[in-house]
Amino acid sequence: MTSERPLSPDGLPEPDGADVLADLAQLLAPQFVMADPDRMAAYRHDWSKGAGAGTPLAVVRPGTVEEVQAVVRWAAQRRIGIVPRGAGSGLSGGSLAVDGAITLSLDRMTRVEIDPAMRVAVVEPGALNITVKQAARELGLHYPPDPSSYEICSIGGNLATNAGGLCCVKYGVTTDYVLGLDVVLPDGTLVKLGGSTIKDVAGLSLLKLFVGSEGTLGVIVGGTLRLIPAPSPAATLVATFPSVAAAANAVVALGNRLRPSLVEFMDNYSINAVEDVREMGLDRDAAALLLVQCDSPGDARAAEVLVVEEICQVAGASEVFSTTDPDEGEMFLAARRSSLPALECKGSMLLEDVGVPVPRLPALLARIEEISLRHGLPIPVVAHAGDGNTHPNVIYDPAEPGALERAEAAFADVMAAAIELGGTITGEHGVGRLKKAALPAQLGPDVMDLSRRIKAAIDPLGIMNPGAVL
Amino acid sequence: MTSERPLSPDGLPEPDGADVLADLAQLLAPQFVMADPDRMAAYRHDWSKGAGAGTPLAVVRPGTVEEVQAVVRWAAQRRIGIVPRGAGSGLSGGSLAVDGAITLSLDRMTRVEIDPAMRVAVVEPGALNITVKQAARELGLHYPPDPSSYEICSIGGNLATNAGGLCCVKYGVTTDYVLGLDVVLPDGTLVKLGGSTIKDVAGLSLLKLFVGSEGTLGVIVGGTLRLIPAPSPAATLVATFPSVAAAANAVVALGNRLRPSLVEFMDNYSINAVEDVREMGLDRDAAALLLVQCDSPGDARAAEVLVVEEICQVAGASEVFSTTDPDEGEMFLAARRSSLPALECKGSMLLEDVGVPVPRLPALLARIEEISLRHGLPIPVVAHAGDGNTHPNVIYDPAEPGALERAEAAFADVMAAAIELGGTITGEHGVGRLKKAALPAQLGPDVMDLSRRIKAAIDPLGIMNPGAVL
């Protein structure tokens, strides 16, 4: 198993299917090693659009950290690429299968243990975000990060992408809740970074470097996540606006006055897409809608709702509605969360994730409207507006000649607009394979070079998630 | 200026004082280049105890980013070490002068600009923390991180050490507020990491890697810091306890029920040291004292104070006093902040900064009492207790033969106890030179090796803050 393999013309070893299976079947139970195309199919794709999936050499589903280490060591010896994979709900192609690489699925490692005394969740990477949340809630604790896909996305994927969500505007993103990580390095070594101490500045912040590294530096095989006492129930406020600009201006004004626990935006196209799938009573004529929640305790919540109402009205809202009924609030949130699947009913879609500093949100939304007109394609926008993180979605008809090319041009233009406005090509989904080409325009050659040096220092053979991010 | 210099026996070039001055005086105005021992004296030390300061080749005080780049480039060409320095208030020896190295003081780069629309502070590294806070406050905004030394410590030092403070228990530490960093790399290249976008996951988290890197990876020459709306005024609660354990148990119970904005601890020795310097009316007989603040808005604050009172009483508090008068509250905080200078009046002192997961705080405090008894030296403790971050201070009489050795042994024992309890040798001060020897015991050989590989990838010549941390 340690012999060197013959090298292909590009310097990588020529893999041999039969050998691979025989080797891997010695490392973990044979039923968890797959090389049959039909069985591998379910592990090749993620939810990203516009980036092709390759054919892996094999898919392995280790059940323990030791099995992950064995697979990584085996691959390192042969210079075979490894694509780590959680629940496959990624939107940037970070876990798309790569020709000739091993897809390492962590979907069997799903343990979640809550330690209420330590106020931490100790998790395996394949556990779903919702499972962590529910386990914490049963003990009166709360794990805030809440990607819209929280019911189906894995916590390992959340860690690998530094996932965000709706609550970030008040509660921060995944990295803010990571106290410890267990990582299998590209040579198979297991390292434990951090622990369960809240304040810890001993040595370089390697923990934070691995969060959001999208599988390019190692395999995250465990995490210790900080939990907080459950927040008070939120009041929910829905405001409709006669223009996108008015809603965007309200978002900027909100951020200057208070910290709501949620500030979401939907434009007219998105509202109608949701209503088309399931009637929820949203105003189909509104140019834009803001969904705001406030969860301060006691009478502060009511005071905050009044401030939000006032700001929306000053910004020109057509209608403002608020409720303290949690079920009613959750219904509006469900409408917002369902917007991406609803938009997918309208045609093929390129899903964006650009962000800008909050005061530049009105400018970004205006630029997106202009890009939409110029390319003759709808680009409906939903947004975690309070953070300046938007999801413009380029919708096109794949049957129409040239439509995909126009959609891709619009997609690139949206990213360029975000960069021009001092923003980012990805606020929470990650770069993956989908946005790799656009990364240098944001970071510039010196930061790209620095990133590559760090990647090379940790993964000198370049086997970790080859072709992703860098 | 680009010629290679002769190498010393250890492979480093033999510096020549006269050449150095002539060279450096071409890079920045001569009055900001110092090689005279008397003038350099003020830049050799920091506030750490127990680690010696070397004699620098020169001290330079650049006024611009370009001057920093020029100095770094010059040093890199000659493989001369660079010790970056902020206000010199560090407690771990991170900016102690090194024989034959350049001390690069950032004390002339002090600009602070608040952008209220963007809700950020754009800072130069030499600005004091208090200057940033005050500038933000004038515009109704707030920069939370608050080391006890906030009136005299630089924001660049805060960034370099990922500084904490009293508010962290609710508001987090420095890294949580950094949106952008300008860094001069060890070859003189200026890179801009992040920006002013709140959510940004494009590429590796280099920003977070540089925060807390203690000058070992580059020179931080600018930062963009996130500001938040000013919190509501805090209510302050003081509780005294008949035993350290009772106070520690109250801290653990508090964390399970609510998120106070401050939870500080002082033991009997510390209380008396403060009272000896200035009578503040603290109970000299109390075994321990907790200082708690709650700053939730509206009537929630009063409700929180009631919960804190109840928890303290259940834990066995002798007396609980609360006030909503901000001046009175600030007086108690001033007492807490003055405890380190007050303790320094009691003898020579080794200042600790160990942390543990909060539920292990009672065990840590018990271990410290045991270590104090065993070595026959007082180890008074003040603590940011809500985060499990403690400052045990080993006090000794330097005139007494063998006392320093016993103090150092006690200091090492405290760190070992923290590590055994799953904690850290430094919660907020950094490793610097003072704790370098203890770092491998906490991180282990694999994480040390990984750290060194990253250091070597960014600083292959090893010129950045030589001898610190790694």
Coordinates of C-alpha atoms in Angstrom, one line a residue, chain A residues 115-119 140-141 161-166 168-173 175-177 185-187 189-193 195-206 208-214 216-217 226 228-229 251-252 254-259 296-300 304 353 355-360 384 386-389 422-431 439 442-443 446-447 450-455 457-460 469-470, chain B residues 115-119 140-141 161-166 168-173 175-177 185-187 189-193 195-206 208-214 216-217 226 228-229 251-252 254-259 296-300 304 353 355-360 384 386-389 422-431 439 442-443 446-447 450-455 457-460 469-470:
Chain A
D115 CA -22.7 19.6 27.4
P116 CA -25.0 22.0 29.2
A117 CA -22.4 22.7 32.0
M118 CA -19.8 23.7 29.4
R119 CA -22.4 25.3 27.2
G140 CA -32.6 25.5 27.0
L141 CA -29.6 26.5 24.9
T161 CA -17.8 27.5 4.4
N162 CA -18.1 29.7 7.5
A163 CA -21.8 29.6 6.8
G164 CA -24.1 32.5 7.6
G165 CA -27.8 32.7 7.6
L166 CA -30.6 35.0 8.7
C168 CA -26.1 36.8 11.6
V169 CA -27.1 40.5 11.6
K170 CA -27.3 40.2 15.4
Y171 CA -25.7 36.9 16.3
G172 CA -22.8 36.6 13.9
V173 CA -21.7 33.7 11.6
T175 CA -16.8 31.2 13.0
D176 CA -18.1 33.3 15.9
Y177 CA -19.3 30.0 17.6
L185 CA -4.4 17.3 7.9
P186 CA -3.4 16.3 4.3
D187 CA -0.8 13.9 5.6
T189 CA -2.2 13.7 11.1
L190 CA -5.1 14.6 13.4
V191 CA -4.8 18.0 15.1
K192 CA -7.0 19.5 17.8
L193 CA -7.3 23.3 17.4
G195 CA -10.9 23.5 22.8
S196 CA -13.8 24.7 24.8
T197 CA -12.2 27.8 26.4
I198 CA -14.0 31.0 25.4
K199 CA -10.9 33.3 25.4
D200 CA -7.8 31.6 24.1
V201 CA -5.0 33.5 22.3
A202 CA -2.2 30.9 22.6
G203 CA -0.3 30.7 19.3
L204 CA -1.5 31.5 15.8
S205 CA -5.3 31.5 15.2
L206 CA -5.2 28.2 13.2
K208 CA -10.1 30.5 12.5
L209 CA -7.9 29.7 9.4
F210 CA -9.5 26.3 9.0
V211 CA -13.1 27.7 9.4
G212 CA -14.2 28.7 5.9
S213 CA -11.2 26.9 4.2
E214 CA -13.7 24.8 2.1
T216 CA -8.7 22.9 0.9
L217 CA -6.5 22.6 4.0
R226 CA -20.3 27.6 21.6
I228 CA -25.8 30.7 24.2
P229 CA -28.8 30.9 26.5
V251 CA -32.2 48.8 5.9
V252 CA -29.4 51.4 6.1
L254 CA -32.2 50.4 10.7
G255 CA -28.5 49.5 11.1
N256 CA -27.8 53.0 12.4
R257 CA -30.4 52.9 15.1
L258 CA -30.7 49.4 16.5
R259 CA -29.7 45.7 16.2
S296 CA -34.7 42.0 22.9
P297 CA -36.1 40.8 26.2
G298 CA -38.9 42.4 28.2
D299 CA -40.5 45.7 27.0
A300 CA -37.4 46.5 25.0
E304 CA -37.6 48.2 19.1
D353 CA -24.2 35.5 -3.0
G355 CA -22.2 41.3 -0.3
V356 CA -21.4 44.9 0.2
P357 CA -21.0 47.2 3.2
V358 CA -24.5 47.9 4.3
P359 CA -24.6 51.6 3.2
R360 CA -23.8 50.5 -0.3
H384 CA -29.9 39.0 4.3
G386 CA -29.0 43.8 7.4
D387 CA -25.6 42.4 6.7
G388 CA -25.5 43.7 3.1
N389 CA -25.4 40.1 1.9
G422 CA -16.0 47.5 -2.0
G423 CA -17.8 44.2 -1.4
T424 CA -17.3 40.5 -1.8
I425 CA -18.2 37.8 -4.4
T426 CA -19.4 35.6 -1.6
G427 CA -20.9 36.5 1.7
E428 CA -21.7 33.0 3.0
H429 CA -21.8 30.3 0.3
G430 CA -18.0 30.1 -0.4
V431 CA -15.9 30.2 -3.5
L439 CA -11.6 35.3 -6.7
Q442 CA -11.5 40.5 -5.4
L443 CA -8.3 39.6 -3.6
D446 CA -0.6 39.6 -3.5
V447 CA -3.4 38.1 -1.4
L450 CA -0.2 34.7 0.2
S451 CA -3.1 32.3 0.1
R452 CA -1.3 29.9 -2.2
R453 CA 1.8 29.9 0.1
I454 CA -0.3 29.0 3.1
K455 CA -2.1 26.3 1.1
A457 CA 2.6 24.9 3.5
I458 CA -0.3 22.9 4.8
D459 CA -1.0 20.8 1.7
P460 CA 2.3 20.5 -0.2
V469 CA -11.1 28.1 -4.3
L470 CA -7.5 28.7 -5.3
Chain B
D115 CA -17.4 56.5 9.2
P116 CA -20.9 56.6 10.8
A117 CA -22.6 55.6 7.5
M118 CA -20.4 52.5 7.2
R119 CA -20.4 52.0 11.0
G140 CA -23.4 57.5 19.0
L141 CA -21.5 54.3 18.2
T161 CA -2.7 40.1 20.5
N162 CA -6.5 39.7 19.8
A163 CA -7.0 41.6 23.0
G164 CA -9.9 40.9 25.3
G165 CA -11.1 42.9 28.3
L166 CA -14.1 43.1 30.6
C168 CA -16.0 40.1 26.2
V169 CA -18.4 38.0 28.1
K170 CA -21.2 39.6 26.2
Y171 CA -19.5 41.5 23.3
G172 CA -16.6 39.2 22.3
V173 CA -13.0 40.0 21.7
T175 CA -11.2 39.6 16.3
D176 CA -14.9 39.7 16.4
Y177 CA -14.8 43.4 15.4
L185 CA 4.3 41.4 4.9
P186 CA 7.9 40.4 5.8
D187 CA 9.1 41.2 2.2
T189 CA 4.5 43.9 0.3
L190 CA 1.4 45.7 1.5
V191 CA -1.7 43.5 1.5
K192 CA -5.3 44.5 2.3
L193 CA -7.3 41.7 3.9
G195 CA -12.6 45.3 3.9
S196 CA -15.7 46.8 5.4
T197 CA -18.2 44.1 4.4
I198 CA -19.7 42.3 7.4
K199 CA -20.1 38.9 5.8
D200 CA -17.2 37.9 3.5
V201 CA -16.1 34.3 3.0
A202 CA -14.1 34.8 -0.2
G203 CA -10.8 32.8 0.1
L204 CA -9.0 31.7 3.2
S205 CA -9.6 33.6 6.4
L206 CA -6.2 35.3 6.3
K208 CA -8.4 36.1 11.2
L209 CA -4.9 34.5 11.0
F210 CA -3.2 37.8 11.3
V211 CA -5.3 38.9 14.3
G212 CA -3.5 37.6 17.3
S213 CA -0.3 36.7 15.4
E214 CA 1.8 39.0 17.7
T216 CA 5.3 37.2 13.9
L217 CA 3.7 37.3 10.4
R226 CA -16.8 47.2 13.2
I228 CA -22.2 48.8 17.0
P229 CA -25.0 51.1 18.2
V251 CA -20.2 32.6 38.0
V252 CA -21.0 29.2 36.6
L254 CA -24.8 33.0 35.9
G255 CA -23.5 31.8 32.6
N256 CA -26.2 29.1 32.4
R257 CA -29.0 31.6 33.0
L258 CA -28.2 34.9 31.2
R259 CA -25.6 37.0 29.4
S296 CA -30.1 44.9 28.4
P297 CA -32.5 47.7 27.2
G298 CA -35.7 48.7 28.9
D299 CA -37.2 46.8 31.8
A300 CA -35.1 43.7 30.9
E304 CA -31.6 40.6 34.8
D353 CA -3.4 35.2 32.2
G355 CA -8.2 30.6 31.2
V356 CA -10.4 27.5 31.4
P357 CA -13.9 26.6 30.3
V358 CA -16.2 28.4 32.6
P359 CA -17.5 25.3 34.5
R360 CA -13.9 24.5 35.5
H384 CA -12.8 38.2 33.8
G386 CA -17.6 35.2 33.0
D387 CA -15.2 34.0 30.3
G388 CA -13.1 31.8 32.6
N389 CA -10.2 34.1 32.0
G422 CA -8.5 21.9 29.3
G423 CA -7.7 25.5 29.3
T424 CA -5.1 27.9 27.9
I425 CA -1.9 29.6 29.1
T426 CA -3.1 32.9 27.8
G427 CA -6.7 34.1 27.4
E428 CA -5.9 37.6 26.1
H429 CA -2.3 38.8 26.7
G430 CA -0.6 36.7 24.2
V431 CA 2.4 34.3 24.3
L439 CA 3.2 27.0 24.4
Q442 CA -0.6 23.4 25.4
L443 CA -0.6 22.9 21.6
D446 CA 1.7 18.6 15.7
V447 CA 0.0 22.0 16.1
L450 CA 1.7 23.3 11.6
S451 CA 2.2 26.8 13.1
R452 CA 5.9 26.8 12.2
R453 CA 5.1 25.8 8.6
I454 CA 2.6 28.7 8.3
K455 CA 5.1 31.0 9.9
A457 CA 5.5 30.2 4.4
I458 CA 4.8 33.9 5.3
D459 CA 8.1 34.8 6.8
P460 CA 10.7 32.5 5.2
V469 CA 5.6 33.0 20.3
L470 CA 7.1 30.1 18.2

